[in-house]
Coordinates of C-alpha atoms in Angstrom, one line a residue:
Chain A
M50 CA -32.6 -122.2 -28.7
I51 CA -32.6 -118.7 -27.5
D52 CA -30.9 -116.1 -29.7
Y53 CA -27.9 -115.3 -27.6
K54 CA -27.0 -112.3 -29.6
L55 CA -30.1 -110.7 -28.1
L56 CA -29.2 -111.7 -24.6
E57 CA -25.7 -110.6 -25.0
A58 CA -27.0 -107.1 -26.1
L59 CA -29.2 -107.0 -23.0
A60 CA -26.4 -108.0 -20.7
T61 CA -24.0 -105.5 -22.2
V62 CA -26.5 -102.6 -22.0
V63 CA -27.1 -103.3 -18.3
E64 CA -23.4 -103.8 -17.6
T65 CA -22.2 -100.6 -19.4
G66 CA -25.2 -98.6 -18.3
G67 CA -26.2 -97.4 -21.8
F68 CA -26.9 -98.2 -25.4
E69 CA -24.1 -96.2 -26.8
R70 CA -21.5 -97.7 -24.5
A71 CA -22.9 -101.2 -25.2
G72 CA -22.5 -100.6 -28.9
L73 CA -18.9 -99.6 -28.3
A74 CA -18.3 -102.7 -26.3
L75 CA -20.0 -105.0 -28.8
G76 CA -18.6 -103.3 -31.9
L77 CA -22.1 -102.4 -33.0
S78 CA -23.9 -99.2 -33.7
Q79 CA -26.2 -97.8 -31.0
S80 CA -29.3 -98.4 -33.2
A81 CA -28.2 -102.0 -33.8
V82 CA -28.2 -102.5 -30.0
S83 CA -31.6 -100.9 -29.6
Q84 CA -33.0 -103.1 -32.4
R85 CA -31.8 -106.2 -30.6
I86 CA -33.4 -105.1 -27.4
R87 CA -36.6 -104.4 -29.3
T88 CA -36.6 -107.8 -30.9
L89 CA -36.1 -109.4 -27.6
E90 CA -39.0 -107.5 -26.1
I91 CA -41.3 -108.4 -29.0
R92 CA -40.5 -112.1 -28.7
L93 CA -41.1 -112.0 -25.0
G94 CA -44.2 -109.8 -25.2
Q95 CA -42.9 -107.6 -22.4
P96 CA -40.2 -105.1 -21.7
V97 CA -36.7 -106.3 -20.5
L98 CA -35.4 -102.8 -19.6
V99 CA -36.8 -99.8 -17.8
R100 CA -35.2 -96.4 -18.8
S101 CA -35.9 -94.2 -15.8
P102 CA -35.0 -93.2 -13.2
V103 CA -31.9 -95.3 -14.1
L104 CA -31.5 -97.8 -16.8
R105 CA -32.1 -101.3 -15.4
A106 CA -33.5 -104.7 -16.2
T107 CA -37.2 -105.5 -15.5
P108 CA -37.8 -108.7 -13.4
A109 CA -38.1 -110.6 -16.7
G110 CA -34.9 -109.0 -17.9
Q111 CA -33.2 -109.9 -14.7
R112 CA -34.1 -113.6 -15.2
L113 CA -32.6 -113.4 -18.7
L114 CA -29.5 -111.8 -17.3
N115 CA -29.1 -114.5 -14.7
H116 CA -29.5 -117.1 -17.4
V117 CA -26.9 -115.6 -19.7
Q118 CA -24.5 -115.2 -16.8
Q119 CA -24.8 -118.9 -16.1
V120 CA -24.3 -119.8 -19.7
Q121 CA -21.2 -117.6 -19.8
L122 CA -19.8 -119.5 -16.8
L123 CA -20.4 -122.8 -18.5
E124 CA -18.7 -121.5 -21.6
R125 CA -15.6 -120.7 -19.5
D126 CA -15.4 -124.3 -18.5
L127 CA -15.8 -125.4 -22.1
A128 CA -13.1 -123.0 -23.3
K129 CA -10.6 -124.7 -20.9
S130 CA -10.9 -127.9 -22.9
I131 CA -11.2 -126.1 -26.2
P132 CA -8.9 -123.2 -26.0
A133 CA -9.8 -121.9 -29.4
L134 CA -13.2 -120.9 -28.0
S135 CA -11.6 -118.6 -25.4
E136 CA -13.5 -115.4 -24.9
P137 CA -12.8 -112.3 -23.0
A138 CA -13.3 -112.6 -19.2
A139 CA -16.6 -113.8 -17.8
R140 CA -18.5 -111.4 -15.6
L141 CA -20.1 -112.5 -12.4
R142 CA -22.4 -110.4 -10.3
I143 CA -22.2 -111.1 -6.6
A144 CA -24.1 -109.5 -3.6
L145 CA -22.1 -109.5 -0.4
N146 CA -22.1 -107.8 3.0
A147 CA -20.0 -104.7 3.4
D148 CA -17.8 -106.0 6.3
S149 CA -16.7 -109.0 4.2
L150 CA -15.8 -106.8 1.3
A151 CA -13.9 -104.4 3.6
T152 CA -11.9 -107.2 5.2
W153 CA -11.2 -110.8 3.9
W154 CA -13.1 -111.1 0.7
A155 CA -10.6 -110.0 -1.9
A156 CA -7.7 -111.9 -0.4
A157 CA -9.8 -115.1 -0.5
V158 CA -11.0 -114.8 -4.1
G159 CA -8.1 -112.8 -5.7
E160 CA -6.0 -115.7 -6.9
V161 CA -8.9 -117.8 -8.3
S162 CA -10.4 -114.7 -10.0
T163 CA -7.2 -113.8 -11.7
R164 CA -6.5 -117.4 -12.8
E165 CA -10.0 -117.9 -14.2
G166 CA -10.0 -114.5 -15.8
L167 CA -13.2 -113.6 -13.9
L168 CA -14.5 -110.0 -13.6
L169 CA -16.6 -109.4 -10.6
D170 CA -19.6 -107.0 -10.3
L171 CA -19.9 -106.6 -6.6
V172 CA -23.0 -105.2 -5.0
V173 CA -23.1 -104.4 -1.3
E174 CA -26.4 -105.4 0.2
D175 CA -27.8 -106.6 3.5
Q176 CA -28.9 -110.1 3.7
D177 CA -32.6 -109.6 2.9
I178 CA -32.0 -107.6 -0.2
G179 CA -29.1 -109.7 -1.2
L180 CA -31.2 -112.9 -1.1
R181 CA -34.1 -111.2 -2.9
R182 CA -31.8 -110.2 -5.7
M183 CA -30.6 -113.8 -5.8
R184 CA -34.2 -115.0 -6.1
E185 CA -34.9 -112.4 -8.8
G186 CA -31.9 -113.7 -10.7
D187 CA -30.2 -110.4 -10.5
V188 CA -27.0 -111.8 -8.9
A189 CA -25.3 -115.2 -9.5
A190 CA -24.3 -115.6 -5.8
C191 CA -24.8 -113.9 -2.4
L192 CA -22.7 -113.9 0.7
C193 CA -24.6 -113.1 3.8
S194 CA -25.5 -114.2 7.3
S195 CA -28.7 -115.9 6.4
P196 CA -28.7 -119.7 6.1
Q197 CA -32.2 -119.6 4.5
S198 CA -31.9 -121.3 1.2
V199 CA -33.1 -120.0 -2.1
A200 CA -34.9 -122.5 -4.4
G201 CA -32.5 -123.8 -7.1
A202 CA -29.5 -122.5 -5.2
R203 CA -26.9 -124.2 -2.9
C204 CA -26.0 -122.7 0.4
V205 CA -22.7 -123.5 2.2
H206 CA -21.4 -122.2 5.5
I207 CA -18.0 -120.6 5.0
G208 CA -17.0 -119.3 8.4
T209 CA -17.6 -116.8 11.2
M210 CA -16.8 -113.2 11.9
T211 CA -16.4 -112.0 15.4
Y212 CA -17.6 -108.6 16.4
S213 CA -16.7 -106.5 19.5
P214 CA -18.2 -103.3 20.8
L215 CA -15.2 -101.0 20.3
A216 CA -14.5 -97.3 21.1
R217 CA -11.6 -95.0 21.8
P218 CA -10.2 -95.4 25.3
D219 CA -11.2 -91.8 26.4
Y220 CA -14.7 -92.4 25.1
V221 CA -14.9 -95.6 27.2
R222 CA -13.8 -93.7 30.3
R223 CA -16.2 -90.9 29.6
Y224 CA -19.4 -93.0 29.0
F225 CA -18.6 -96.3 30.6
G226 CA -16.2 -95.2 33.4
K227 CA -18.8 -96.2 36.0
G228 CA -19.5 -99.5 34.2
L229 CA -22.0 -100.8 31.7
N230 CA -25.5 -100.2 33.0
E231 CA -28.8 -98.9 31.9
L232 CA -27.8 -95.3 32.3
S233 CA -24.6 -95.6 30.4
L234 CA -26.2 -97.6 27.5
Q235 CA -29.0 -95.0 27.4
T236 CA -26.6 -92.0 27.0
A237 CA -23.6 -93.3 25.1
P238 CA -23.8 -92.5 21.4
A239 CA -23.5 -95.7 19.4
I240 CA -22.6 -96.2 15.7
V241 CA -25.0 -98.2 13.7
F242 CA -24.5 -99.3 10.1
G243 CA -28.1 -98.7 9.0
P244 CA -31.8 -98.9 10.1
N245 CA -31.7 -102.7 9.5
D246 CA -28.5 -103.3 11.4
Q247 CA -29.2 -106.0 14.0
L248 CA -25.8 -106.2 15.6
Q249 CA -26.2 -103.2 18.0
H250 CA -29.6 -104.5 19.1
R251 CA -28.2 -108.0 19.6
F252 CA -25.4 -106.5 21.7
L253 CA -27.8 -104.4 23.8
A254 CA -30.1 -107.5 24.3
Q255 CA -27.0 -109.5 25.6
C256 CA -26.5 -106.7 28.1
G257 CA -30.2 -107.0 29.1
Y258 CA -31.0 -103.5 27.7
H259 CA -34.0 -102.9 25.5
G260 CA -34.5 -99.1 25.6
T261 CA -33.6 -96.5 23.1
F262 CA -30.1 -95.1 22.6
P263 CA -28.5 -92.2 20.7
H264 CA -26.8 -93.3 17.6
H265 CA -25.0 -92.2 14.4
L266 CA -25.9 -94.0 11.2
C267 CA -22.9 -94.8 9.0
P268 CA -23.4 -97.1 6.1
S269 CA -19.6 -97.7 5.4
S270 CA -17.4 -100.3 7.1
E271 CA -14.3 -98.1 7.0
G272 CA -16.3 -95.0 7.9
F273 CA -17.6 -96.9 10.9
V274 CA -14.1 -97.5 12.2
K275 CA -13.1 -93.9 11.5
L276 CA -16.1 -92.6 13.5
A277 CA -15.1 -94.8 16.4
L278 CA -11.5 -93.5 16.1
A279 CA -12.7 -89.9 16.1
G280 CA -14.4 -90.6 19.5
M281 CA -17.9 -90.1 18.1
G282 CA -19.3 -93.3 19.4
Y283 CA -18.9 -97.0 20.1
G284 CA -20.0 -99.8 17.6
M285 CA -19.9 -103.4 16.7
I286 CA -16.7 -103.8 14.6
P287 CA -15.2 -107.0 13.2
E288 CA -12.1 -108.0 15.1
L289 CA -10.6 -108.8 11.7
Q290 CA -11.0 -105.1 10.7
A291 CA -9.8 -103.5 13.9
H292 CA -6.9 -105.8 14.6
A293 CA -4.2 -103.2 14.2
E294 CA -6.2 -100.5 16.1
I295 CA -6.8 -102.9 19.0
Q296 CA -3.1 -103.9 19.1
A297 CA -2.1 -100.3 19.2
G298 CA -4.6 -99.5 21.9
R299 CA -6.4 -96.9 19.7
L300 CA -9.7 -98.9 20.1
V301 CA -10.8 -101.0 23.1
S302 CA -13.8 -103.0 23.9
V303 CA -16.5 -101.4 26.1
A304 CA -17.5 -104.9 27.3
P305 CA -14.7 -107.5 26.7
E306 CA -17.0 -110.3 27.8
H307 CA -19.5 -109.5 25.1
T308 CA -18.6 -110.5 21.6
L309 CA -20.9 -111.6 18.8
E310 CA -20.3 -114.3 16.3
V311 CA -21.8 -113.9 12.8
S312 CA -21.9 -116.9 10.6
L313 CA -21.5 -116.3 6.9
Y314 CA -23.3 -118.3 4.2
W315 CA -22.5 -118.5 0.4
H316 CA -25.6 -118.9 -1.8
F317 CA -25.0 -119.7 -5.5
W318 CA -27.0 -121.1 -8.4
R319 CA -26.5 -124.9 -8.8
H320 CA -25.6 -124.6 -12.5
G321 CA -22.7 -122.3 -12.2
G322 CA -20.3 -124.9 -13.5
G323 CA -16.6 -125.4 -12.5
V324 CA -15.8 -121.8 -12.1
M325 CA -18.4 -121.3 -9.4
E326 CA -17.2 -124.5 -7.7
R327 CA -13.6 -123.2 -7.6
L328 CA -14.7 -119.8 -6.4
T329 CA -16.7 -121.6 -3.6
N330 CA -13.7 -123.7 -2.6
A331 CA -11.6 -120.6 -2.4
L332 CA -14.1 -119.0 -0.1
R333 CA -14.4 -122.1 2.1
S334 CA -10.7 -122.2 2.6
A335 CA -10.4 -118.5 3.5
A336 CA -8.3 -119.3 6.5
I337 CA -8.7 -115.9 8.1
L338 CA -12.4 -116.6 8.8
H339 CA -11.5 -119.8 10.7
S340 CA -8.5 -118.6 12.7
T341 CA -10.6 -115.9 14.3
G342 CA -13.9 -117.7 14.6
Chain B
M102 CA -47.7 -72.6 13.5
I103 CA -47.2 -76.2 12.4
D104 CA -47.9 -78.8 15.1
Y105 CA -44.4 -80.0 15.7
K106 CA -45.6 -83.1 17.6
L107 CA -46.8 -84.4 14.2
L108 CA -43.5 -83.6 12.5
E109 CA -41.5 -85.1 15.3
A110 CA -43.6 -88.3 14.9
L111 CA -42.8 -88.3 11.2
A112 CA -39.1 -87.7 11.7
T113 CA -38.9 -90.5 14.3
V114 CA -40.8 -93.0 12.1
V115 CA -38.4 -92.4 9.3
E116 CA -35.3 -92.4 11.5
T117 CA -36.2 -95.6 13.4
G118 CA -37.7 -97.3 10.3
G119 CA -41.0 -98.3 11.9
F120 CA -44.0 -97.2 13.9
E121 CA -43.4 -99.5 16.8
R122 CA -39.8 -98.4 17.2
A123 CA -40.8 -94.7 16.8
G124 CA -43.3 -95.3 19.6
L125 CA -40.6 -96.7 21.8
A126 CA -38.3 -93.7 21.1
L127 CA -41.1 -91.2 21.8
G128 CA -42.6 -93.0 24.7
L129 CA -45.9 -93.4 22.8
S130 CA -48.0 -96.4 21.8
Q131 CA -47.7 -97.5 18.2
S132 CA -51.3 -96.5 17.5
A133 CA -50.6 -93.0 18.9
V134 CA -47.8 -92.6 16.4
S135 CA -50.0 -93.9 13.5
Q136 CA -52.7 -91.4 14.6
R137 CA -50.2 -88.5 14.4
I138 CA -49.1 -89.5 10.9
R139 CA -52.7 -89.8 9.8
T140 CA -53.5 -86.4 11.2
L141 CA -50.6 -84.9 9.4
E142 CA -51.6 -86.5 6.1
I143 CA -55.2 -85.3 6.5
R144 CA -54.0 -81.7 7.1
L145 CA -51.7 -81.9 4.1
G146 CA -54.2 -83.7 1.9
Q147 CA -51.5 -86.1 0.8
P148 CA -49.4 -89.0 2.1
V149 CA -46.1 -88.2 3.9
L150 CA -45.0 -91.9 4.0
V151 CA -44.9 -94.8 1.6
R152 CA -45.0 -98.2 3.2
S153 CA -43.5 -100.4 0.5
P154 CA -41.1 -101.7 -0.6
V155 CA -39.5 -100.0 2.4
L156 CA -40.9 -97.4 4.7
R157 CA -39.8 -93.9 3.5
A158 CA -41.0 -90.3 3.2
T159 CA -42.9 -89.1 0.1
P160 CA -41.5 -86.0 -1.5
A161 CA -43.8 -83.9 0.6
G162 CA -42.8 -85.9 3.7
Q163 CA -39.1 -85.2 2.8
R164 CA -39.7 -81.5 2.7
L165 CA -41.2 -81.7 6.1
L166 CA -38.3 -83.7 7.4
N167 CA -35.8 -81.1 6.1
H168 CA -37.8 -78.4 7.8
V169 CA -38.0 -80.2 11.1
Q170 CA -34.2 -80.9 10.9
Q171 CA -33.5 -77.2 10.4
V172 CA -35.8 -76.3 13.3
Q173 CA -34.0 -78.8 15.5
L174 CA -30.6 -77.2 14.6
L175 CA -31.9 -73.7 15.5
E176 CA -33.2 -75.1 18.8
R177 CA -29.7 -76.4 19.5
D178 CA -28.4 -72.8 19.2
L179 CA -31.2 -71.5 21.4
A180 CA -30.5 -74.2 24.1
K181 CA -26.9 -72.9 24.4
S182 CA -28.2 -69.6 25.6
I183 CA -31.1 -71.1 27.6
P184 CA -29.6 -74.4 29.0
A185 CA -32.9 -75.4 30.6
L186 CA -34.2 -76.0 27.1
S187 CA -31.6 -78.6 26.4
E188 CA -32.9 -81.6 24.4
P189 CA -31.3 -84.9 23.5
A190 CA -28.8 -84.6 20.6
A191 CA -29.9 -83.1 17.3
R192 CA -29.8 -85.4 14.3
L193 CA -28.3 -84.3 11.0
R194 CA -28.6 -86.2 7.8
I195 CA -25.7 -85.7 5.4
A196 CA -24.9 -87.2 2.0
L197 CA -21.3 -87.6 1.2
N198 CA -18.9 -89.4 -1.1
A199 CA -17.7 -92.9 0.0
D200 CA -14.0 -91.9 -0.3
S201 CA -14.3 -89.0 2.1
L202 CA -16.1 -91.2 4.7
A203 CA -13.5 -93.9 4.3
T204 CA -10.6 -91.4 4.9
W205 CA -10.6 -87.9 6.5
W206 CA -14.3 -87.1 7.2
A207 CA -14.6 -88.4 10.8
A208 CA -11.3 -86.9 12.0
A209 CA -12.5 -83.5 10.7
V210 CA -16.0 -83.5 12.3
G211 CA -15.5 -85.8 15.3
E212 CA -14.6 -83.0 17.8
V213 CA -17.3 -80.6 16.8
S214 CA -20.0 -83.3 16.6
T215 CA -19.1 -84.5 20.1
R216 CA -19.0 -81.0 21.6
E217 CA -22.3 -80.0 20.0
G218 CA -23.9 -83.4 20.8
L219 CA -24.7 -83.9 17.1
L220 CA -25.8 -87.4 15.9
L221 CA -25.1 -87.9 12.2
D222 CA -27.2 -89.9 9.7
L223 CA -24.7 -90.4 7.0
V224 CA -25.7 -91.5 3.5
V225 CA -23.2 -92.5 0.9
E226 CA -24.2 -91.2 -2.5
D227 CA -22.5 -90.1 -5.7
Q228 CA -22.8 -86.4 -6.5
D229 CA -25.8 -86.4 -8.7
I230 CA -28.0 -88.4 -6.3
G231 CA -26.5 -86.5 -3.3
L232 CA -27.5 -83.1 -4.8
R233 CA -30.9 -84.4 -5.8
R234 CA -31.5 -85.5 -2.2
M235 CA -30.4 -82.1 -1.1
R236 CA -32.9 -80.4 -3.5
E237 CA -35.6 -82.7 -2.3
G238 CA -34.9 -81.7 1.3
D239 CA -34.0 -85.3 2.3
V240 CA -30.6 -84.3 3.6
A241 CA -29.4 -81.1 5.4
A242 CA -26.0 -81.1 3.6
C243 CA -24.1 -82.8 0.9
L244 CA -20.3 -83.3 0.4
C245 CA -19.5 -84.0 -3.2
S246 CA -17.3 -83.0 -6.2
S247 CA -19.9 -80.8 -7.9
P248 CA -19.7 -77.0 -7.4
Q249 CA -23.2 -76.7 -9.0
S250 CA -25.2 -74.8 -6.4
V251 CA -28.6 -75.8 -5.1
A252 CA -31.2 -73.0 -4.7
G253 CA -31.4 -71.9 -1.1
A254 CA -28.2 -73.6 -0.2
R255 CA -24.6 -72.4 0.2
C256 CA -21.7 -74.1 -1.5
V257 CA -18.1 -73.8 -0.2
H258 CA -14.9 -75.4 -1.5
I259 CA -13.3 -77.4 1.2
G260 CA -10.2 -79.0 -0.4
T261 CA -8.9 -81.5 -2.8
M262 CA -8.3 -85.2 -2.9
T263 CA -5.5 -86.6 -5.1
Y264 CA -6.1 -90.0 -6.8
S265 CA -3.4 -92.2 -8.4
P266 CA -3.8 -95.4 -10.5
L267 CA -2.6 -98.0 -8.1
A268 CA -1.9 -101.7 -8.3
R269 CA 0.2 -104.4 -6.8
P270 CA 3.8 -104.4 -8.1
D271 CA 3.5 -107.9 -9.7
Y272 CA 0.3 -106.8 -11.4
V273 CA 2.1 -103.7 -12.8
R274 CA 4.9 -105.9 -14.1
R275 CA 2.4 -108.4 -15.7
Y276 CA 0.2 -105.9 -17.4
F277 CA 2.3 -102.7 -17.8
G278 CA 5.8 -104.3 -18.0
K279 CA 6.1 -103.1 -21.6
G280 CA 4.7 -99.7 -20.7
L281 CA 1.3 -97.9 -20.7
N282 CA -0.1 -98.2 -24.2
E283 CA -3.3 -99.0 -26.1
L284 CA -2.7 -102.8 -25.8
S285 CA -2.0 -102.8 -22.1
L286 CA -4.9 -100.4 -21.3
Q287 CA -7.2 -102.7 -23.3
T288 CA -6.3 -105.9 -21.5
A289 CA -5.4 -104.8 -17.9
P290 CA -8.4 -105.4 -15.6
A291 CA -9.4 -102.2 -13.9
I292 CA -11.4 -101.6 -10.7
V293 CA -14.3 -99.2 -11.0
F294 CA -16.5 -97.9 -8.2
G295 CA -19.7 -98.1 -10.1
P296 CA -21.3 -97.5 -13.5
N297 CA -21.3 -93.7 -12.9
D298 CA -17.6 -93.6 -11.7
Q299 CA -15.9 -91.0 -13.9
L300 CA -12.4 -91.3 -12.4
Q301 CA -11.3 -94.3 -14.5
H302 CA -12.6 -92.7 -17.7
R303 CA -10.8 -89.4 -16.8
F304 CA -7.5 -91.3 -16.2
L305 CA -7.9 -93.2 -19.5
A306 CA -8.7 -90.0 -21.4
Q307 CA -5.5 -88.4 -19.9
C308 CA -3.6 -91.4 -21.4
G309 CA -5.3 -90.7 -24.8
Y310 CA -7.2 -94.0 -24.6
H311 CA -11.0 -94.1 -25.4
G312 CA -11.7 -97.8 -26.0
T313 CA -13.3 -100.4 -23.8
F314 CA -11.4 -102.2 -20.9
P315 CA -12.1 -105.1 -18.7
H316 CA -13.1 -104.1 -15.2
H317 CA -14.4 -105.2 -11.8
L318 CA -17.2 -103.2 -10.2
C319 CA -16.7 -102.6 -6.5
P320 CA -18.9 -100.0 -4.7
S321 CA -16.9 -99.8 -1.5
S322 CA -13.8 -97.7 -0.8
E323 CA -12.1 -100.2 1.4
G324 CA -13.1 -103.1 -0.8
F325 CA -11.6 -101.2 -3.7
V326 CA -8.2 -101.1 -2.0
K327 CA -8.5 -104.8 -1.0
L328 CA -9.1 -105.8 -4.6
A329 CA -6.0 -103.9 -5.7
L330 CA -4.0 -105.6 -2.9
A331 CA -5.3 -109.0 -4.0
G332 CA -3.8 -108.4 -7.4
M333 CA -7.2 -108.3 -9.1
G334 CA -6.8 -105.0 -10.9
Y335 CA -5.6 -101.4 -10.9
G336 CA -7.8 -98.5 -9.9
M337 CA -8.0 -94.8 -9.0
I338 CA -7.4 -94.7 -5.2
P339 CA -7.1 -91.6 -3.0
E340 CA -3.4 -91.1 -1.9
L341 CA -4.8 -90.4 1.6
Q342 CA -6.3 -93.8 1.7
A343 CA -3.3 -95.8 0.3
H344 CA -0.6 -93.9 2.1
A345 CA 0.6 -96.8 4.2
E346 CA 0.3 -99.3 1.3
I347 CA 2.4 -97.0 -1.0
Q348 CA 5.0 -96.4 1.7
A349 CA 5.3 -100.2 2.3
G350 CA 5.6 -100.8 -1.5
R351 CA 2.4 -103.0 -1.5
L352 CA 0.8 -100.7 -4.0
V353 CA 2.5 -98.7 -6.7
S354 CA 1.3 -96.3 -9.4
V355 CA 0.9 -97.8 -12.9
A356 CA 1.5 -94.2 -14.3
P357 CA 3.3 -92.0 -11.7
E358 CA 2.9 -89.0 -14.1
H359 CA -0.8 -89.3 -14.0
T360 CA -2.7 -88.2 -10.9
L361 CA -6.2 -86.7 -10.7
E362 CA -7.2 -83.9 -8.4
V363 CA -10.8 -84.0 -7.2
S364 CA -12.2 -80.8 -5.6
L365 CA -14.7 -81.3 -2.8
Y366 CA -17.6 -79.0 -2.2
W367 CA -19.9 -78.7 0.9
H368 CA -23.5 -77.8 0.2
F369 CA -25.7 -76.9 3.1
W370 CA -29.0 -75.1 3.7
R371 CA -28.6 -71.4 4.6
H372 CA -30.7 -71.6 7.7
G373 CA -28.8 -74.3 9.5
G374 CA -27.8 -71.9 12.3
G375 CA -24.6 -71.8 14.3
V376 CA -24.2 -75.6 14.5
M377 CA -24.0 -75.8 10.7
E378 CA -21.6 -73.0 10.6
R379 CA -19.3 -74.6 13.2
L380 CA -19.5 -77.9 11.3
T381 CA -18.6 -76.1 8.1
N382 CA -15.6 -74.4 9.7
A383 CA -14.4 -77.8 11.0
L384 CA -14.6 -79.1 7.4
R385 CA -12.8 -76.1 5.9
S386 CA -9.9 -76.5 8.3
A387 CA -9.5 -80.2 7.7
A388 CA -5.8 -79.9 7.3
I389 CA -5.4 -83.3 5.7
L390 CA -7.1 -82.2 2.6
H391 CA -4.8 -79.3 2.1
S392 CA -1.5 -80.9 2.9
T393 CA -2.0 -83.4 0.2
G394 CA -3.9 -81.2 -2.3

């Protein structure tokens, strides 16, 4: 079998971001941690860590991390039947989309995480990068809008988020007072999450518009809403997130007939054990995603 | 003088994320855009773009981008006195910390951005990376907690954000019911923004605690608050952001005597012209930062 002391050292170095901190966490000296990493690299015949520009795992190191994460999950299950085995909380690295994290995610997983003593390492990624990190073994699960399955992983549909093109009422009067047409779409500043954000393009295509448009880039869900509230532009915002603002009339749709539905899929390694199953069940029953879908 | 048609092509490729989209934006064919980039690279004797893993500017390309951004800002000023020169909105790339973007940023800059017809490319970075991108000329300005100045740039103090260690009341009873001590700090799950987040460490140091602690990693301001509201942990949250939650009793401080003040500094290139000055003034008068500081 693999020497798990070595893998644990690797996981702890990556998690804490340094050899000294890993030593503290493991109750070892810094040089003992370095020695374990060196031993692992000699056995593998290749590096498991790169030191610059930031400390991170090599592709081989990431595969080891994914493996050790899965083993830790299985150990959690085991510890339930053999309480004497109980360890400190298991860590689970999960990639997810920013809008889920900004809205319903924590409410859906909070109870099960606390009950299972899970600690989450959340990384915010768009779907292409999230799924790539999944394939590379860098994350144990990925929540995104792509149903494209990853070899060795399961993919389940967990619900739908509804997006509307929202802006401040005075902004709508200023730019869309004469209706939604080529001229207004060409001149009204939009807010876009990032260069790969497809929602704004999908909305414009629904309107039959394929030209260019001025836009702000704002890679933050909450910042996105704040830009709209400051009258800086209109943008595709989850109804879940803007509920209170819509109710209070602070944000209105520039085109109430145009909403976009985004399906969300949960990808996770098959061998995640009972903890992963219970986390998956909690996500699937996240009522908030169904009531608004 | 530099051929600005070439620099404009470079800026548009980077901004739109592709040659085809840049062509659409500039009213050129894709091959005409490629030809301009090639011409620029031949004149420079080095590449200005790298194509993989994602399309982005080389260090030399970034210096050109910074230059063209500054020229565009100066042109905005000129266009005010010679309206016939008016161009579509100027773009301004700004690095800032996630918590500012999630709270007061947009309200402070919304009016001036709209009046000046500015479009913002916001990038969320911690201070070290934000200042590095500033030095590399990749951003025109950087809002962060470091007063360390960048050669050629000005640095002004614009206010203070106050952070408190917040959690759900039942969480506080569960983990800190017997007070804040070594045992409780060692076992209570914390929420940390990322491996480089210093706030949690500063809070623990204030409490005289230097050991390890279980924690979730959550690189999203709004997600951070949601995790706390879901009872998953406690974390350092800006009072600005949690105001309503604190008022309603949904979040409380685990240690009311311990708050942390974080000063914010605005770094910007000296030659940004009047637009940059007016943006800076808007930030300096952001009342919300002073009333809570």
